[in-house]
């Protein structure tokens, strides 16, 4: 099967992948938008996790083929490794909840999913995440036998796909070794790492559909400069020094997209109101832990519930009546004191809320994820340098940027602006 995509052109799909794509669990992603409330700020941003996952699979294939071309892997091993990476990336977003990340706060307990114990090592808390749901759907749903039937001849199991997505180690480790070299770190880096197929697709795709330029970078040059790097019997993803500047541009593209698109004040506004709705009307909309019930838990179901709800926050969301942005600033801005502003709004009887968003250049570097997922390689000497040590951007942007925002009820915005102007004027005089 071939699929036409506005970002990558023609995407080739194998018979095994078509079986997964045709499954109900993958088709559910047609009804989960990639950017949640993003289309309220960027009208073109109505693209879905379905399209993104196809694009990410295509990028993963390009990356692996570029790396494999610089290796001594025999053709049958290349085919198996490529199929495993493509399957993992194709399925990496299956567990996303309605309006993407916005609904994770009402996810059920992780224990209710009854995941195998070997996944506990990568658990992020007691509440289930979309990664947990992805693992559940791959390992214990009606999708599981579909994968087993079509991938068994390739020696690829659902657990192998989950291992590449999550980084966890199943009891029966997938055999991603050849000639005494373990290729798991490299394959894992393509699925989820510093320069993974997920990011490489969503940056250009989100940039295209939002109509902004921040997410564009030189994908062709980066891909053509990727290499396998062998160290201590393991294969890692390595980028030639010639593409180091292109990689820095890629990092900054992601950073700027977070500030300008993913944390846009309108999206943040409606995310907060959705949270208030969930808090004030518990149980009115739920994320089911049962995989069959999860099939019907998508954006359509949530919007249907919001439109019928009597909750004032739901009514505001459904009628697109968000609060108005009064002020926003980062830790670098001067002349603002959030506590003073909030205290004045309380005294003045203004209905308002404050939201803080945090953006980092790299979650892997910031969280100290335990080992590099990407190296810079000197082709002339073969010397490897961890990417965080090679580029100064990690040091420049090592701390999180905080976006602090104040929102006020729409009919009170003019009075609130006058109040803020007086407060800022007084601060300047003092």
Tab-separated table of N, CA and C in Angstrom, residues 73-217:
chain	number	residue	atom	x	y	z
A	73	UNK	N	25.719	-4.922	8.142
A	73	UNK	CA	24.578	-5.783	8.419
A	73	UNK	C	24.125	-6.496	7.151
A	74	UNK	N	23.925	-7.799	7.202
A	74	UNK	CA	23.381	-8.505	6.034
A	74	UNK	C	21.935	-8.093	5.784
A	75	UNK	N	21.454	-8.346	4.603
A	75	UNK	CA	20.147	-7.857	4.183
A	75	UNK	C	19.008	-8.377	5.056
A	76	UNK	N	19.071	-9.643	5.466
A	76	UNK	CA	17.979	-10.178	6.264
A	76	UNK	C	17.920	-9.534	7.646
A	77	UNK	N	19.086	-9.223	8.226
A	77	UNK	CA	19.125	-8.550	9.525
A	77	UNK	C	18.626	-7.116	9.377
A	78	UNK	N	19.032	-6.449	8.304
A	78	UNK	CA	18.530	-5.088	8.055
A	78	UNK	C	17.007	-5.078	7.965
A	79	UNK	N	16.463	-6.040	7.244
A	79	UNK	CA	15.008	-6.087	7.060
A	79	UNK	C	14.300	-6.262	8.392
A	80	UNK	N	14.857	-7.117	9.251
A	80	UNK	CA	14.230	-7.365	10.556
A	80	UNK	C	14.319	-6.141	11.453
A	81	UNK	N	15.508	-5.546	11.536
A	81	UNK	CA	15.676	-4.357	12.369
A	81	UNK	C	14.783	-3.222	11.877
A	82	UNK	N	14.720	-3.044	10.565
A	82	UNK	CA	13.901	-1.976	9.999
A	82	UNK	C	12.425	-2.189	10.305
A	83	UNK	N	11.963	-3.432	10.172
A	83	UNK	CA	10.553	-3.732	10.458
A	83	UNK	C	10.223	-3.468	11.920
A	84	UNK	N	11.156	-3.809	12.823
A	84	UNK	CA	10.924	-3.589	14.253
A	84	UNK	C	10.834	-2.112	14.580
A	85	UNK	N	11.738	-1.319	14.017
A	85	UNK	CA	11.722	0.123	14.268
A	85	UNK	C	10.472	0.755	13.682
A	86	UNK	N	10.116	0.376	12.478
A	86	UNK	CA	8.922	0.938	11.839
A	86	UNK	C	7.662	0.594	12.633
A	87	UNK	N	7.562	-0.638	13.122
A	87	UNK	CA	6.395	-1.036	13.912
A	87	UNK	C	6.319	-0.240	15.200
A	88	UNK	N	7.441	-0.090	15.896
A	88	UNK	CA	7.450	0.636	17.165
A	88	UNK	C	7.039	2.085	16.977
A	89	UNK	N	7.573	2.729	15.948
A	89	UNK	CA	7.240	4.139	15.717
A	89	UNK	C	5.799	4.278	15.241
A	90	UNK	N	5.353	3.358	14.406
A	90	UNK	CA	3.961	3.392	13.955
A	90	UNK	C	2.992	3.345	15.131
A	91	UNK	N	3.345	2.579	16.165
A	91	UNK	CA	2.435	2.351	17.294
A	91	UNK	C	2.715	3.237	18.503
A	92	UNK	N	3.709	4.101	18.436
A	92	UNK	CA	4.166	4.792	19.657
A	92	UNK	C	3.117	5.712	20.262
A	93	UNK	N	2.117	6.150	19.479
A	93	UNK	CA	1.109	7.085	19.988
A	93	UNK	C	-0.260	6.445	20.207
A	94	UNK	N	-0.349	5.130	20.148
A	94	UNK	CA	-1.658	4.470	20.259
A	94	UNK	C	-2.382	4.819	21.552
A	95	UNK	N	-1.642	5.062	22.614
A	95	UNK	CA	-2.264	5.298	23.916
A	95	UNK	C	-2.635	6.730	24.208
A	96	UNK	N	-2.485	7.632	23.238
A	96	UNK	CA	-2.821	9.035	23.516
A	96	UNK	C	-4.309	9.201	23.788
A	97	UNK	N	-4.602	10.055	24.744
A	97	UNK	CA	-5.966	10.273	25.203
A	97	UNK	C	-6.587	11.478	24.482
A	98	UNK	N	-7.871	11.705	24.650
A	98	UNK	CA	-8.529	12.815	23.943
A	98	UNK	C	-7.830	14.154	24.151
A	99	UNK	N	-7.743	14.914	23.064
A	99	UNK	CA	-7.045	16.202	23.054
A	99	UNK	C	-5.594	16.024	23.500
A	100	UNK	N	-5.045	14.851	23.140
A	100	UNK	CA	-3.643	14.519	23.365
A	100	UNK	C	-3.263	14.569	24.837
A	101	UNK	N	-2.327	15.447	25.234
A	101	UNK	CA	-1.822	15.414	26.611
A	101	UNK	C	-2.805	16.005	27.631
A	102	UNK	N	-3.798	16.755	27.162
A	102	UNK	CA	-4.657	17.492	28.084
A	102	UNK	C	-5.452	16.594	29.026
A	103	UNK	N	-5.736	15.361	28.622
A	103	UNK	CA	-6.609	14.494	29.425
A	103	UNK	C	-5.858	13.504	30.300
A	104	UNK	N	-4.528	13.529	30.288
A	104	UNK	CA	-3.787	12.551	31.088
A	104	UNK	C	-4.016	12.731	32.585
A	105	UNK	N	-4.449	13.918	32.984
A	105	UNK	CA	-4.646	14.157	34.416
A	105	UNK	C	-5.824	13.365	34.977
A	106	UNK	N	-6.700	12.822	34.126
A	106	UNK	CA	-7.806	12.012	34.639
A	106	UNK	C	-7.634	10.547	34.261
A	107	UNK	N	-6.431	10.172	33.855
A	107	UNK	CA	-6.183	8.777	33.530
A	107	UNK	C	-6.372	7.906	34.762
A	108	UNK	N	-6.748	6.666	34.582
A	108	UNK	CA	-6.919	5.769	35.735
A	108	UNK	C	-5.566	5.419	36.342
A	109	UNK	N	-5.595	4.681	37.422
A	109	UNK	CA	-4.339	4.263	38.053
A	109	UNK	C	-3.592	3.321	37.127
A	110	UNK	N	-2.303	3.380	37.215
A	110	UNK	CA	-1.489	2.485	36.395
A	110	UNK	C	-1.759	1.021	36.762
A	111	UNK	N	-2.029	0.781	38.026
A	111	UNK	CA	-2.285	-0.587	38.478
A	111	UNK	C	-3.498	-1.199	37.779
A	112	UNK	N	-4.485	-0.365	37.433
A	112	UNK	CA	-5.700	-0.868	36.800
A	112	UNK	C	-5.443	-1.437	35.408
A	113	UNK	N	-4.310	-1.072	34.799
A	113	UNK	CA	-3.987	-1.588	33.472
A	113	UNK	C	-3.398	-2.995	33.529
A	114	UNK	N	-2.933	-3.388	34.717
A	114	UNK	CA	-2.367	-4.732	34.901
A	114	UNK	C	-1.245	-5.003	33.904
A	115	UNK	N	-0.308	-4.105	33.861
A	115	UNK	CA	0.848	-4.257	32.985
A	115	UNK	C	1.828	-5.253	33.586
A	116	UNK	N	2.633	-5.897	32.760
A	116	UNK	CA	3.619	-6.842	33.309
A	116	UNK	C	4.661	-6.132	34.160
A	117	UNK	N	5.221	-6.869	35.104
A	117	UNK	CA	6.139	-6.281	36.082
A	117	UNK	C	7.392	-5.702	35.447
A	118	UNK	N	7.800	-6.225	34.292
A	118	UNK	CA	9.051	-5.727	33.696
A	118	UNK	C	8.940	-4.276	33.218
A	119	UNK	N	7.723	-3.759	33.131
A	119	UNK	CA	7.534	-2.358	32.756
A	119	UNK	C	7.583	-1.418	33.956
A	120	UNK	N	7.629	-1.963	35.162
A	120	UNK	CA	7.668	-1.119	36.356
A	120	UNK	C	8.925	-0.252	36.397
A	121	UNK	N	9.986	-0.735	35.780
A	121	UNK	CA	11.260	-0.004	35.821
A	121	UNK	C	11.178	1.349	35.124
A	122	UNK	N	10.221	1.506	34.200
A	122	UNK	CA	10.098	2.784	33.478
A	122	UNK	C	8.828	3.535	33.871
A	123	UNK	N	8.160	3.075	34.936
A	123	UNK	CA	6.934	3.742	35.381
A	123	UNK	C	7.248	5.143	35.891
A	124	UNK	N	6.367	6.100	35.576
A	124	UNK	CA	6.574	7.489	35.976
A	124	UNK	C	5.766	7.888	37.199
A	125	UNK	N	4.928	7.016	37.699
A	125	UNK	CA	4.108	7.346	38.861
A	125	UNK	C	2.959	6.368	38.970
A	126	UNK	N	2.037	6.665	39.876
A	126	UNK	CA	0.904	5.771	40.100
A	126	UNK	C	-0.194	5.957	39.071
A	127	UNK	N	-0.244	7.111	38.429
A	127	UNK	CA	-1.269	7.367	37.420
A	127	UNK	C	-0.760	6.934	36.054
A	128	UNK	N	-1.625	6.299	35.275
A	128	UNK	CA	-1.239	5.806	33.958
A	128	UNK	C	-0.945	6.968	33.004
A	129	UNK	N	0.040	6.785	32.143
A	129	UNK	CA	0.383	7.755	31.107
A	129	UNK	C	-0.020	7.187	29.745
A	130	UNK	N	0.124	8.010	28.722
A	130	UNK	CA	-0.198	7.491	27.392
A	130	UNK	C	0.785	6.387	26.987
A	131	UNK	N	2.025	6.440	27.502
A	131	UNK	CA	2.974	5.362	27.228
A	131	UNK	C	2.493	4.045	27.847
A	132	UNK	N	1.908	4.128	29.049
A	132	UNK	CA	1.363	2.929	29.688
A	132	UNK	C	0.220	2.346	28.864
A	133	UNK	N	-0.650	3.214	28.371
A	133	UNK	CA	-1.763	2.736	27.544
A	133	UNK	C	-1.255	2.127	26.242
A	134	UNK	N	-0.227	2.723	25.657
A	134	UNK	CA	0.357	2.155	24.443
A	134	UNK	C	0.853	0.741	24.705
A	135	UNK	N	1.554	0.561	25.820
A	135	UNK	CA	2.046	-0.769	26.177
A	135	UNK	C	0.890	-1.744	26.378
A	136	UNK	N	-0.169	-1.291	27.027
A	136	UNK	CA	-1.328	-2.147	27.269
A	136	UNK	C	-1.945	-2.610	25.949
A	137	UNK	N	-2.124	-1.690	25.020
A	137	UNK	CA	-2.760	-2.033	23.749
A	137	UNK	C	-1.898	-2.996	22.940
A	138	UNK	N	-0.583	-2.824	23.005
A	138	UNK	CA	0.299	-3.707	22.256
A	138	UNK	C	0.397	-5.098	22.878
A	139	UNK	N	0.369	-5.160	24.206
A	139	UNK	CA	0.610	-6.419	24.904
A	139	UNK	C	-0.643	-7.192	25.281
A	140	UNK	N	-1.774	-6.490	25.425
A	140	UNK	CA	-2.943	-7.164	25.989
A	140	UNK	C	-4.242	-6.555	25.461
A	141	UNK	N	-4.481	-6.710	24.177
A	141	UNK	CA	-5.714	-6.245	23.556
A	141	UNK	C	-5.936	-7.074	22.293
A	142	UNK	N	-6.997	-6.790	21.588
A	142	UNK	CA	-7.247	-7.522	20.338
A	142	UNK	C	-6.262	-7.139	19.241
A	143	UNK	N	-5.438	-6.109	19.482
A	143	UNK	CA	-4.370	-5.779	18.544
A	143	UNK	C	-3.203	-6.760	18.676
A	144	UNK	N	-3.010	-7.306	19.860
A	144	UNK	CA	-1.866	-8.179	20.122
A	144	UNK	C	-1.790	-9.361	19.156
A	145	UNK	N	-2.870	-10.124	18.968
A	145	UNK	CA	-2.767	-11.260	18.032
A	145	UNK	C	-2.559	-10.841	16.585
A	146	UNK	N	-2.976	-9.624	16.234
A	146	UNK	CA	-2.734	-9.132	14.871
A	146	UNK	C	-1.238	-8.968	14.641
A	147	UNK	N	-0.561	-8.377	15.622
A	147	UNK	CA	0.887	-8.200	15.506
A	147	UNK	C	1.580	-9.559	15.522
A	148	UNK	N	1.158	-10.433	16.401
A	148	UNK	CA	1.779	-11.757	16.480
A	148	UNK	C	1.629	-12.522	15.171
A	149	UNK	N	0.458	-12.436	14.586
A	149	UNK	CA	0.209	-13.177	13.343
A	149	UNK	C	1.077	-12.674	12.192
A	150	UNK	N	1.226	-11.360	12.096
A	150	UNK	CA	1.899	-10.790	10.929
A	150	UNK	C	3.399	-10.584	11.123
A	151	UNK	N	3.868	-10.571	12.370
A	151	UNK	CA	5.284	-10.299	12.602
A	151	UNK	C	6.050	-11.504	13.163
A	152	UNK	N	5.344	-12.595	13.439
A	152	UNK	CA	6.015	-13.760	14.004
A	152	UNK	C	7.100	-14.297	13.074
A	153	UNK	N	6.852	-14.297	11.774
A	153	UNK	CA	7.832	-14.814	10.818
A	153	UNK	C	9.091	-13.966	10.782
A	154	UNK	N	8.995	-12.702	11.242
A	154	UNK	CA	10.162	-11.821	11.288
A	154	UNK	C	10.865	-11.885	12.641
A	155	UNK	N	10.301	-12.656	13.559
A	155	UNK	CA	10.897	-12.757	14.886
A	155	UNK	C	10.687	-11.508	15.723
A	156	UNK	N	9.598	-10.785	15.447
A	156	UNK	CA	9.297	-9.543	16.169
A	156	UNK	C	8.012	-9.742	16.965
A	157	UNK	N	8.088	-9.507	18.261
A	157	UNK	CA	6.939	-9.682	19.144
A	157	UNK	C	6.388	-8.326	19.586
A	158	UNK	N	5.154	-8.298	20.088
A	158	UNK	CA	4.638	-7.049	20.678
A	158	UNK	C	5.544	-6.526	21.790
A	159	UNK	N	6.116	-7.428	22.575
A	159	UNK	CA	7.007	-6.999	23.663
A	159	UNK	C	8.262	-6.330	23.118
A	160	UNK	N	8.730	-6.776	21.958
A	160	UNK	CA	9.903	-6.139	21.346
A	160	UNK	C	9.588	-4.700	20.955
A	161	UNK	N	8.391	-4.468	20.425
A	161	UNK	CA	7.984	-3.104	20.076
A	161	UNK	C	7.870	-2.233	21.318
A	162	UNK	N	7.281	-2.783	22.375
A	162	UNK	CA	7.151	-2.038	23.628
A	162	UNK	C	8.523	-1.719	24.200
A	163	UNK	N	9.461	-2.647	24.090
A	163	UNK	CA	10.813	-2.425	24.603
A	163	UNK	C	11.478	-1.252	23.886
A	164	UNK	N	11.293	-1.158	22.567
A	164	UNK	CA	11.889	-0.057	21.817
A	164	UNK	C	11.216	1.274	22.152
A	165	UNK	N	9.921	1.246	22.416
A	165	UNK	CA	9.193	2.476	22.738
A	165	UNK	C	9.523	2.960	24.147
A	166	UNK	N	9.551	2.039	25.094
A	166	UNK	CA	9.656	2.414	26.503
A	166	UNK	C	11.082	2.380	27.056
A	167	UNK	N	11.930	1.579	26.458
A	167	UNK	CA	13.268	1.407	27.009
A	167	UNK	C	13.345	0.327	28.068
A	168	UNK	N	12.216	-0.304	28.382
A	168	UNK	CA	12.201	-1.385	29.374
A	168	UNK	C	12.746	-2.676	28.755
A	169	UNK	N	13.138	-3.603	29.629
A	169	UNK	CA	13.717	-4.863	29.172
A	169	UNK	C	12.780	-6.014	29.527
A	170	UNK	N	12.151	-6.630	28.527
A	170	UNK	CA	11.257	-7.763	28.804
A	170	UNK	C	12.049	-8.997	29.217
A	171	UNK	N	11.397	-9.951	29.889
A	171	UNK	CA	12.104	-11.165	30.338
A	171	UNK	C	12.789	-11.890	29.185
A	172	UNK	N	12.086	-11.951	28.059
A	172	UNK	CA	12.672	-12.559	26.868
A	172	UNK	C	13.130	-11.426	25.958
A	173	UNK	N	14.391	-11.065	26.122
A	173	UNK	CA	14.912	-9.889	25.424
A	173	UNK	C	14.845	-10.091	23.911
A	174	UNK	N	14.385	-9.064	23.182
A	174	UNK	CA	14.373	-9.157	21.719
A	174	UNK	C	15.801	-9.244	21.193
A	175	UNK	N	15.988	-10.066	20.199
A	175	UNK	CA	17.333	-10.286	19.664
A	175	UNK	C	17.666	-9.221	18.628
A	176	UNK	N	18.224	-8.108	19.097
A	176	UNK	CA	18.655	-7.049	18.192
A	176	UNK	C	20.180	-6.998	18.128
A	177	UNK	N	20.792	-8.163	18.121
A	177	UNK	CA	22.250	-8.256	18.056
A	177	UNK	C	22.673	-8.913	16.756
A	178	UNK	N	23.889	-8.566	16.332
A	178	UNK	CA	24.483	-9.217	15.156
A	178	UNK	C	25.995	-9.161	15.276
A	179	UNK	N	26.619	-10.291	15.033
A	179	UNK	CA	28.080	-10.401	15.058
A	179	UNK	C	28.658	-9.884	16.376
A	180	UNK	N	27.970	-10.178	17.459
A	180	UNK	CA	28.471	-9.797	18.769
A	180	UNK	C	28.221	-8.357	19.169
A	181	UNK	N	27.464	-7.609	18.351
A	181	UNK	CA	27.159	-6.203	18.646
A	181	UNK	C	25.664	-6.056	18.919
A	182	UNK	N	25.326	-5.419	20.033
A	182	UNK	CA	23.935	-5.161	20.404
A	182	UNK	C	23.487	-3.843	19.784
A	183	UNK	N	22.520	-3.924	18.886
A	183	UNK	CA	22.024	-2.740	18.181
A	183	UNK	C	20.843	-2.074	18.883
A	184	UNK	N	20.478	-2.589	20.051
A	184	UNK	CA	19.318	-2.039	20.756
A	184	UNK	C	19.434	-0.536	21.038
A	185	UNK	N	20.588	-0.035	21.535
A	185	UNK	CA	20.659	1.412	21.807
A	185	UNK	C	20.402	2.269	20.572
A	186	UNK	N	20.900	1.831	19.423
A	186	UNK	CA	20.691	2.613	18.202
A	186	UNK	C	19.233	2.568	17.774
A	187	UNK	N	18.647	1.396	17.779
A	187	UNK	CA	17.243	1.283	17.381
A	187	UNK	C	16.350	2.065	18.331
A	188	UNK	N	16.652	1.973	19.606
A	188	UNK	CA	15.890	2.710	20.618
A	188	UNK	C	16.009	4.214	20.398
A	189	UNK	N	17.201	4.695	20.010
A	189	UNK	CA	17.407	6.122	19.773
A	189	UNK	C	16.568	6.619	18.613
A	190	UNK	N	16.342	5.771	17.605
A	190	UNK	CA	15.507	6.162	16.472
A	190	UNK	C	14.046	6.285	16.895
A	191	UNK	N	13.618	5.400	17.798
A	191	UNK	CA	12.224	5.398	18.261
A	191	UNK	C	11.976	6.494	19.290
A	192	UNK	N	12.883	6.635	20.247
A	192	UNK	CA	12.703	7.623	21.308
A	192	UNK	C	14.061	8.037	21.832
A	193	UNK	N	14.563	9.161	21.347
A	193	UNK	CA	15.875	9.640	21.753
A	193	UNK	C	16.042	11.104	21.420
A	194	UNK	N	17.272	11.550	21.436
A	194	UNK	CA	17.552	12.966	21.211
A	194	UNK	C	17.206	13.402	19.796
A	195	UNK	N	17.395	12.485	18.842
A	195	UNK	CA	17.136	12.788	17.437
A	195	UNK	C	16.254	11.682	16.882
A	196	UNK	N	15.049	11.551	17.437
A	196	UNK	CA	14.201	10.428	17.065
A	196	UNK	C	13.233	10.786	15.944
A	197	UNK	N	12.634	9.739	15.368
A	197	UNK	CA	11.719	9.918	14.250
A	197	UNK	C	10.457	10.662	14.672
A	198	UNK	N	10.040	10.496	15.912
A	198	UNK	CA	8.859	11.196	16.434
A	198	UNK	C	9.047	12.707	16.336
A	199	UNK	N	10.132	13.202	16.906
A	199	UNK	CA	10.408	14.642	16.861
A	199	UNK	C	10.623	15.131	15.427
A	200	UNK	N	11.373	14.339	14.663
A	200	UNK	CA	11.717	14.773	13.318
A	200	UNK	C	10.475	14.960	12.456
A	201	UNK	N	9.454	14.148	12.701
A	201	UNK	CA	8.212	14.339	11.950
A	201	UNK	C	7.356	15.446	12.541
A	202	UNK	N	7.135	15.431	13.870
A	202	UNK	CA	6.146	16.383	14.390
A	202	UNK	C	6.597	17.835	14.264
A	203	UNK	N	7.897	18.094	14.250
A	203	UNK	CA	8.341	19.477	14.086
A	203	UNK	C	7.945	20.029	12.716
A	204	UNK	N	8.265	19.287	11.653
A	204	UNK	CA	7.928	19.785	10.321
A	204	UNK	C	6.423	19.716	10.068
A	205	UNK	N	5.762	18.705	10.611
A	205	UNK	CA	4.319	18.570	10.394
A	205	UNK	C	3.553	19.665	11.134
A	206	UNK	N	3.893	19.882	12.397
A	206	UNK	CA	3.205	20.916	13.164
A	206	UNK	C	3.499	22.295	12.604
A	207	UNK	N	4.716	22.511	12.122
A	207	UNK	CA	5.072	23.780	11.506
A	207	UNK	C	4.226	24.020	10.259
A	208	UNK	N	4.079	22.988	9.451
A	208	UNK	CA	3.295	23.086	8.211
A	208	UNK	C	1.833	23.425	8.506
A	209	UNK	N	1.230	22.699	9.426
A	209	UNK	CA	-0.204	22.874	9.674
A	209	UNK	C	-0.532	24.108	10.510
A	210	UNK	N	0.403	24.587	11.284
A	210	UNK	CA	0.150	25.830	12.027
A	210	UNK	C	0.495	27.063	11.204
A	211	UNK	N	1.302	26.879	10.156
A	211	UNK	CA	1.671	28.007	9.311
A	211	UNK	C	2.817	28.832	9.853
A	212	UNK	N	3.618	28.254	10.762
A	212	UNK	CA	4.776	28.966	11.307
A	212	UNK	C	6.053	28.350	10.734
A	213	UNK	N	7.152	29.056	10.856
A	213	UNK	CA	8.415	28.589	10.294
A	213	UNK	C	9.353	27.963	11.319
A	214	UNK	N	9.023	28.054	12.592
A	214	UNK	CA	9.974	27.683	13.638
A	214	UNK	C	10.383	26.213	13.618
A	215	UNK	N	9.523	25.319	13.151
A	215	UNK	CA	9.819	23.896	13.223
A	215	UNK	C	10.590	23.337	12.045
A	216	UNK	N	11.003	24.185	11.140
A	216	UNK	CA	11.703	23.692	9.953
A	216	UNK	C	13.203	23.583	10.201
A	217	UNK	N	13.771	22.528	9.690
A	217	UNK	CA	15.205	22.276	9.843
A	217	UNK	C	15.644	21.422	8.654
